Amino acid sequence: MKLYCLSGHPTLPCNVLKFKSTTIMLDCALDTTSVLNYLPLPLVHSPRLSKLPGWISKDGTINLEKELKECAGRLFVDSQPEFCLPEKELLDLSTIDVILISNYHCMMALPYITEHTGFTGTVYATEPTLQIGRLLMEELVKFMERVPKAQSATCWKNKEIQRMLPGPLKDAVEVWTWKRCYSMQEVNSALSKVQLVGYSQKVELFGAVQISPLSSGYSLGSSNWIIQSHHEKVSYVSGSSLLTTHPQPMDQSSLKNSDVLILTGLTQMPTANPDGMLGEFCSNLAMTIRAGGNVLVPCYSSGVIYDLLECLYQFIDSANLGTTPFYFISPVANSSLEFSQIFAEWLCHNKQTKVYLPEPPFPHAELIQTNKLKHYPSIHGDFSSDFKQPCVVFTGHPSLRFGDVVHFMELWGKSNLNTIIFTEPDFSYLDALAPYQPLAMKCVYCPIDTRLNFHQVSKLLKEVQPLHVVCPDQYTQPPPSQSHRSDLMLELQPPPMPYRRCSVLNLPFRRCYERVYILPELANSLVPSELKPGVSVANVSAILHSKDNKHTLQVTAPAPPSKKRKRVVEEPPVGGAPKPLLSGAVPLEPFLATLQKHGITEVKVEETTDGHILHLQAEDTLIQLEEDGTHIVCDNNEPLR
Amino acid sequence: MPEIKVTPLGAGQDVGRSCILVSIGGKNIMLDCGMHMGYNDDRRFPDFSYITQNGRLTDFLDCVIISHFHLDHCGALPYMSEMVGYDGPIYMTHPTKAICPILLEDFRKITVDKKGETNFFTSQMIKDCMKKVVPLNLHQTVQVDDELELKAYYAGHVLGAAMVLIKVGSESVVYTGDYNMTPDRHLGAAWIDKCRPDILISESTYATTIRDSKRCRERDFLKKVHESIERGGKVLIPVFALGRAQELCILLETFWERMNLKAPIYFSTGLTEKANHYYKLFITWTNQKIRKTFVQRNMFEFKHIKAFDRSYADNPGPMVVFATPGMLHAGQSLQIFKKWAGNEKNMVIMPGYCVQGTIGHKILNGQRKLEMEGRSTLDVKLQVEYMSFSAHADAKGIMQLIRMAEPRNMLLVHGEALKMEFLKGKIEQEFNIDCYMPANGETITVSTNPSVPVDISLNLLKREMALGGPLPDPKKPRTMHGTLIMKENVSLVSSEQALKELGLNEHQLRFTCRVQLQDPHSDLDTLHRIYTHLKSLLKGYTIQHVPDGTVMVESIVIKVSSSAEDPNNKVLLLSWSYQVEYSIITTIIPAMLNYLMSSPT
């Protein structure tokens, strides 16, 4: 059993497991942090961005004026932003049988994998994961297509040139694998390969292994996966949460007895407490509004935003924000809000009970009904006429490089009355803000990451007791910025097996047994004999049928020609029935008695070093009895044989 | 031999109070717990004393499964759990869990508040009963205990209707509840995988019907409604609040929109608003089209359909009214019916099945004079139309499901005996499987023959598979030998490994046979002649001439020695071990002897 690691990002995993002749891809997340190296894509022409100076190397030999722009001392690529894809060269992606998706954030690279690689398999995901994943992909595509950029910068990627560049660009890795965004057509084609599954549903793959998603408690429809055969069990834990937010709680007990547990997607903010952050979010928001400023919340269109809105729903009246407009701007804002209300089965208990009443599970329905929350597909159209300040705007993309958020950065960045509150943990906020510097706007960083922290995970692992743990390299040492915090790493016995991008791990597995089914006819014909209390043996001679990786044993067609006659005469009392395997030694006395019973009386017994020789005089037959063998020598005497 | 037992307490050769007991692998399961619409006495509920005469049912049942929210499938549930006494788990899907208590409460109100019955379950009992409910998701494998597992499939009959696969070890039963094999305007079609259950328990409401295309029925329905409206008549459509009501609402709504009609459509109040809300929140349980478009246009927000008030019934002019309940046995639909029955311009459309004893059933059978409570009679002058819109599978659909699931036995419930008889014949003929149709209280026993799962050592399996060649050849089966070791678990290993594991020595048993014969050739020559002869004789065996003066046929050793006195007097030694197929030896010896004796010297 092998694990191929195609992504080095601990929360954006993409691994391939080879297990019992099946090839299973576990998640295919897209590393979008690469877009931080690019200039923002403004929705309306931005004189500031267009006037940025181009870059020429100090000695003047390299001129990349068109591709690279300088802003506040940092270089940015002026091009359609590109994403860092999972590794495609480590193994032939067309051999992948299935892709298992754990949550909607971990499927964004799907079109890159399923299209153009010869992939012919099936993708498994839960219904919310598929629907919301589709929305997030659609949003990404729309963000990109809305501001088409003809230029695709490639010169800077040249190894020789990249070496000369300053700052983060110089250290960017795998730049040649970076790709532009896919098209909606590719998204649709990729998603048409998805097969829906429910929690704890057991799906057979080629009869060889069984896969089953379990609730992971992180987002709507998010799942961990169990991949098992009759004797081996691999758990894939990705993005799990033990906090009570909106999704169904995590199913922990089903992870027990794993031979290998692959652990990814722990919190990216191990020191930030989500509840505390939520409080800080609300107080900063209220403070800014009271002072007459606007609040910008860059966020994804699904996920934490539901919790933020729920928190605000309770907070609005007490904080006197009843008249402040809340705007949610995204091409998929409406769909995301609507979809969140129809997945009762996938929600936590409290929300399920609301549906039984019947009431919408999320209170943002009421915020919309009372006109406190309004949603728009973009800043163009209705929004521009409804827009009132001061207000709160939720919009994407959290990288601040594309989407409607770019417009608000340009609009509000120059006033220190306004505040931007970062809640998504995926991007470093300083890097995100870099192309907008100098900035007067206040910045508040309240990353809300509900995924497992190190304390929770070690408790979980103690409980479920996997034999081996595999995890990203990053989890085996404290974060570089807090190298003294030994509590911010995984310490296990035996130590976890770390992986990085392009690692190929041999998982410590010894398969010994496989399941066969003995058909009832055969089972009835078996004659077990008890060797010692509780241990019985029976010999099996049968025809093995193997079909679709299922093995059955059937009775052999005709019974073997009668051997009975001979046995009656000479069979030593080792076993009654015909038995191709004999064991133990033949005791002399009972044997003689048996012979006598069959009318053979003239027996001459001779002692030898390791047994006896019996001479049956009348029949002219010699029988050598030894510790581990019996040899019968006779004439060509038909009846006796 | 293991057995599965099935006993219907209700719905055996009948429609109503569905309640079927199944015993499988030592587990007892109750499937549905419904009431009978046609009775108002004890026969209303299943006879739970069949399970036990005294005391609670908890000890006798491992779980209860409710297939959908119709009262003939869940109406007796609070009675069973709270008044008879059952504390174990009750499984149903989320929509059923949501809607079921509302219908139960409605049922209770009509029975207790309107009819004044006492000794009926209370609102609190409904609540307590619902606390015992464990929600089921589609396709989720639910482990009731270590052995008993359940899996729900989409049944399409009403929102949240499910078929259930019940499995213990390798034995399994599928219960369909009510299902529909054709998608309609708001629900999808039932689906099940090829799960090959030992028994498929299917409803058979429309066992003999093969319905024409849905299109035609819909067109017919719309035409009749339209004609009636045109001539100024009023149309009453008795429905149950949830289910067909939404289907017909969607149908009329789109028709009104297309034809730009102005006549009002009303829906009797109470459950309507709420009902539609359930459909909106459980939109994932509706059909593909509605799910796809719900963000833009939610099909359950009706523009033309308004809430009904009792006073509207006397309004002049045409109108269409949906009123509950669906079989005209009580409530608002019956009141409106009484008001409108005398006018031949009016029309009542019965969109579904009516249980015997209800007014709906009577007028459908052509009765024109009805005896009402208090000795009065009612002349029925209005037009009575029947349109099968109830979402049950028809004969074709039932056959289709059998083809999907491939059961080993078939068992029919929830239908009329005569119709079942007909379908039973068809099933037995077409699928060549046994089909049962037990009456209430009658037990059907089906014996199963499960395979025994054992663990085979991978070494043995791989070796066998390798010997079998890269592709299995069904024409040339190979016999595999191994030893089964039965300890806490059963494993199949190669004989050598078994000996090693059990700490035993192998015992060799060899036979040597001396054959005397006369042959003038030298020992080596004799041996060579034997070799060449055997080679031509025994095709397909490995025959070797080993240089040390032996011939090997497979593992049989043949040696030749001559006595010191007479070189012509040869002794042939044949030695074989116990494992060797005896038949080879019986072939070799005579063949060899014959050859040597007959051959010219």
Short mmCIF file of C-alpha atoms in Angstrom, two decimals, chain A residues 207-423:
data_model
loop_
_atom_site.label_atom_id
_atom_site.label_comp_id
_atom_site.label_asym_id
_atom_site.label_seq_id
_atom_site.Cartn_x
_atom_site.Cartn_y
_atom_site.Cartn_z
CA GLY A 207 -15.64 -5.57 -4.71
CA ALA A 208 -12.15 -5.02 -3.33
CA VAL A 209 -12.60 -2.17 -0.88
CA GLN A 210 -15.46 -0.38 0.75
CA ILE A 211 -15.53 3.37 1.20
CA SER A 212 -17.79 5.31 3.51
CA PRO A 213 -18.03 9.03 4.33
CA LEU A 214 -18.46 10.14 7.93
CA SER A 215 -19.60 13.47 9.22
CA SER A 216 -16.59 15.65 10.02
CA GLY A 217 -18.43 18.59 11.60
CA TYR A 218 -16.53 21.26 9.66
CA SER A 219 -18.93 22.46 6.99
CA LEU A 220 -22.22 21.50 5.34
CA GLY A 221 -21.80 17.95 4.08
CA SER A 222 -18.12 17.78 5.03
CA SER A 223 -16.83 14.28 5.52
CA ASN A 224 -13.97 12.12 6.61
CA TRP A 225 -13.61 8.86 4.77
CA ILE A 226 -13.15 5.25 5.80
CA ILE A 227 -11.47 3.05 3.23
CA GLN A 228 -11.53 -0.55 4.31
CA SER A 229 -11.49 -4.15 3.27
CA HIS A 230 -12.46 -7.04 5.48
CA HIS A 231 -9.15 -6.93 7.28
CA GLU A 232 -7.61 -3.51 6.77
CA LYS A 233 -8.89 -0.06 7.55
CA VAL A 234 -7.59 3.33 6.49
CA SER A 235 -9.17 6.51 7.85
CA TYR A 236 -8.81 9.77 6.02
CA VAL A 237 -9.41 12.72 8.31
CA SER A 238 -9.55 16.04 6.56
CA GLY A 239 -10.95 19.30 7.89
CA SER A 240 -12.81 18.16 10.97
CA SER A 241 -14.30 20.23 13.73
CA LEU A 242 -15.48 19.49 17.24
CA LEU A 243 -17.06 22.92 17.75
CA THR A 244 -20.82 23.26 17.64
CA THR A 245 -21.46 25.40 14.60
CA HIS A 246 -24.09 24.70 11.97
CA PRO A 247 -23.01 21.31 10.53
CA GLN A 248 -23.78 17.89 11.90
CA PRO A 249 -21.32 16.94 14.67
CA MET A 250 -18.24 14.93 13.86
CA ASP A 251 -18.52 11.15 13.90
CA GLN A 252 -15.49 10.08 15.92
CA SER A 253 -16.25 6.54 16.98
CA SER A 254 -16.30 5.15 13.44
CA LEU A 255 -12.63 6.08 13.10
CA LYS A 256 -11.67 3.50 15.71
CA ASN A 257 -9.45 0.51 14.90
CA SER A 258 -7.76 2.06 11.91
CA ASP A 259 -4.52 0.57 10.73
CA VAL A 260 -3.54 3.86 9.19
CA LEU A 261 -5.02 7.29 9.81
CA ILE A 262 -4.18 10.03 7.32
CA LEU A 263 -4.54 13.34 9.06
CA THR A 264 -4.87 16.62 7.16
CA GLY A 265 -6.69 19.92 7.50
CA LEU A 266 -5.99 20.95 11.08
CA THR A 267 -6.62 24.52 12.08
CA GLN A 268 -4.36 27.11 10.47
CA MET A 269 -4.76 29.33 13.52
CA PRO A 270 -3.80 27.07 16.40
CA THR A 271 -3.59 29.97 18.81
CA ALA A 272 -6.80 31.79 17.88
CA ASN A 273 -9.99 30.79 19.64
CA PRO A 274 -12.92 30.95 17.17
CA ASP A 275 -15.40 32.13 19.80
CA GLY A 276 -13.14 34.93 20.91
CA MET A 277 -12.60 35.94 17.30
CA LEU A 278 -16.34 36.05 16.72
CA GLY A 279 -16.71 38.43 19.67
CA GLU A 280 -13.93 40.61 18.39
CA PHE A 281 -15.50 40.61 14.94
CA CYS A 282 -18.79 41.91 16.31
CA SER A 283 -17.30 44.58 18.55
CA ASN A 284 -15.04 45.95 15.81
CA LEU A 285 -17.92 45.98 13.39
CA ALA A 286 -20.16 47.90 15.79
CA MET A 287 -17.39 50.35 16.67
CA THR A 288 -16.73 51.24 13.05
CA ILE A 289 -20.41 51.67 12.19
CA ARG A 290 -20.99 53.88 15.23
CA ALA A 291 -18.11 56.06 14.13
CA GLY A 292 -19.75 56.43 10.72
CA GLY A 293 -17.37 54.15 8.85
CA ASN A 294 -17.99 51.17 6.61
CA VAL A 295 -17.02 47.57 7.30
CA LEU A 296 -15.64 45.28 4.63
CA VAL A 297 -15.59 41.55 5.30
CA PRO A 298 -13.72 39.61 2.61
CA CYS A 299 -15.08 36.08 2.74
CA TYR A 300 -16.02 32.93 0.88
CA SER A 301 -19.66 32.72 -0.15
CA SER A 302 -20.38 29.72 1.99
CA GLY A 303 -19.22 28.41 5.32
CA VAL A 304 -18.20 30.76 8.10
CA ILE A 305 -20.41 33.48 6.62
CA TYR A 306 -23.50 31.57 7.82
CA ASP A 307 -22.14 31.65 11.35
CA LEU A 308 -21.21 35.32 11.04
CA LEU A 309 -24.73 36.19 9.91
CA GLU A 310 -26.24 34.11 12.69
CA CYS A 311 -24.03 35.84 15.21
CA LEU A 312 -24.98 39.24 13.80
CA TYR A 313 -28.66 38.31 13.87
CA GLN A 314 -28.42 38.03 17.63
CA PHE A 315 -26.13 41.02 17.90
CA ILE A 316 -27.80 43.60 15.64
CA ASP A 317 -30.54 44.72 17.99
CA SER A 318 -28.50 44.77 21.17
CA ALA A 319 -25.82 46.81 19.39
CA ASN A 320 -28.33 49.17 17.89
CA LEU A 321 -27.43 48.28 14.34
CA GLY A 322 -31.04 47.77 13.27
CA THR A 323 -30.86 50.39 10.55
CA THR A 324 -27.44 49.54 9.19
CA PRO A 325 -27.65 47.80 5.82
CA PHE A 326 -25.79 44.50 5.45
CA TYR A 327 -24.84 43.61 1.91
CA PHE A 328 -23.72 40.24 0.64
CA ILE A 329 -22.29 40.59 -2.83
CA SER A 330 -21.35 37.58 -4.90
CA PRO A 331 -22.49 36.01 -8.16
CA VAL A 332 -23.71 33.11 -6.03
CA ALA A 333 -24.88 35.02 -2.93
CA ASN A 334 -28.54 34.20 -3.47
CA SER A 335 -27.90 30.55 -4.27
CA SER A 336 -25.62 30.12 -1.29
CA LEU A 337 -28.20 31.58 1.10
CA GLU A 338 -30.99 29.48 -0.42
CA PHE A 339 -28.99 26.26 -0.51
CA SER A 340 -28.02 26.61 3.13
CA GLN A 341 -31.70 26.29 4.08
CA ILE A 342 -32.48 23.03 2.31
CA PHE A 343 -29.90 20.67 3.78
CA ALA A 344 -31.72 19.79 7.00
CA GLU A 345 -30.24 16.31 7.10
CA TRP A 346 -26.73 17.71 7.19
CA LEU A 347 -27.25 20.21 9.99
CA CYS A 348 -26.70 20.09 13.71
CA HIS A 349 -29.51 18.91 15.92
CA ASN A 350 -30.79 22.38 16.86
CA LYS A 351 -31.17 23.43 13.28
CA GLN A 352 -32.87 20.16 12.37
CA THR A 353 -35.51 20.72 15.03
CA LYS A 354 -36.26 24.12 13.52
CA VAL A 355 -36.96 22.51 10.17
CA TYR A 356 -39.50 20.23 11.81
CA LEU A 357 -41.57 23.24 12.90
CA PRO A 358 -41.24 24.13 9.87
CA GLU A 359 -38.92 27.10 10.02
CA PRO A 360 -35.82 27.87 8.01
CA PRO A 361 -32.82 26.49 9.89
CA PHE A 362 -30.68 29.61 9.48
CA PRO A 363 -31.86 32.99 10.78
CA HIS A 364 -30.49 34.80 7.74
CA ALA A 365 -33.87 34.02 6.14
CA GLU A 366 -35.36 36.46 8.63
CA LEU A 367 -32.61 39.02 8.03
CA ILE A 368 -33.48 38.90 4.34
CA GLN A 369 -37.21 39.07 4.99
CA THR A 370 -36.83 42.12 7.19
CA ASN A 371 -34.58 43.73 4.60
CA LYS A 372 -31.66 43.92 6.98
CA LEU A 373 -29.56 41.71 4.76
CA LYS A 374 -29.58 42.24 1.03
CA HIS A 375 -27.76 40.20 -1.54
CA TYR A 376 -26.58 41.14 -5.02
CA PRO A 377 -24.77 39.29 -7.77
CA SER A 378 -22.30 42.17 -8.20
CA ILE A 379 -21.70 45.85 -7.54
CA HIS A 380 -23.21 46.64 -10.91
CA GLY A 381 -26.96 46.81 -11.40
CA ASP A 382 -29.39 47.06 -8.50
CA PHE A 383 -26.68 47.40 -5.92
CA SER A 384 -25.44 50.78 -7.14
CA SER A 385 -28.89 52.31 -6.65
CA ASP A 386 -29.59 50.65 -3.27
CA PHE A 387 -26.15 51.29 -1.84
CA LYS A 388 -26.24 53.33 1.40
CA GLN A 389 -23.38 54.11 3.73
CA PRO A 390 -22.34 53.41 6.41
CA CYS A 391 -22.83 49.75 5.76
CA VAL A 392 -21.35 46.28 6.16
CA VAL A 393 -20.30 44.43 3.01
CA PHE A 394 -19.58 40.72 2.83
CA THR A 395 -17.89 39.86 -0.43
CA GLY A 396 -15.12 37.85 -2.01
CA HIS A 397 -12.54 36.88 -2.83
CA PRO A 398 -10.67 36.68 0.52
CA SER A 399 -7.35 36.95 -1.32
CA LEU A 400 -8.32 40.54 -2.28
CA ARG A 401 -7.01 39.88 -5.80
CA PHE A 402 -10.28 39.52 -7.69
CA GLY A 403 -14.02 39.76 -7.11
CA ASP A 404 -16.07 42.70 -5.88
CA VAL A 405 -13.87 43.11 -2.84
CA VAL A 406 -11.22 44.78 -5.03
CA HIS A 407 -13.64 47.60 -5.75
CA PHE A 408 -14.37 48.24 -2.08
CA MET A 409 -10.65 48.23 -1.28
CA GLU A 410 -10.11 50.97 -3.82
CA LEU A 411 -13.23 52.82 -2.63
CA TRP A 412 -12.74 52.68 1.13
CA GLY A 413 -9.02 52.13 1.52
CA LYS A 414 -8.15 55.80 1.82
CA SER A 415 -10.33 56.58 4.83
CA ASN A 416 -9.35 55.66 8.35
CA LEU A 417 -13.02 55.59 9.33
CA ASN A 418 -13.47 52.33 7.45
CA THR A 419 -12.43 48.92 8.67
CA ILE A 420 -11.59 45.70 6.90
CA ILE A 421 -12.11 42.61 9.05
CA PHE A 422 -10.40 39.42 7.92
CA THR A 423 -12.19 36.27 9.00
#
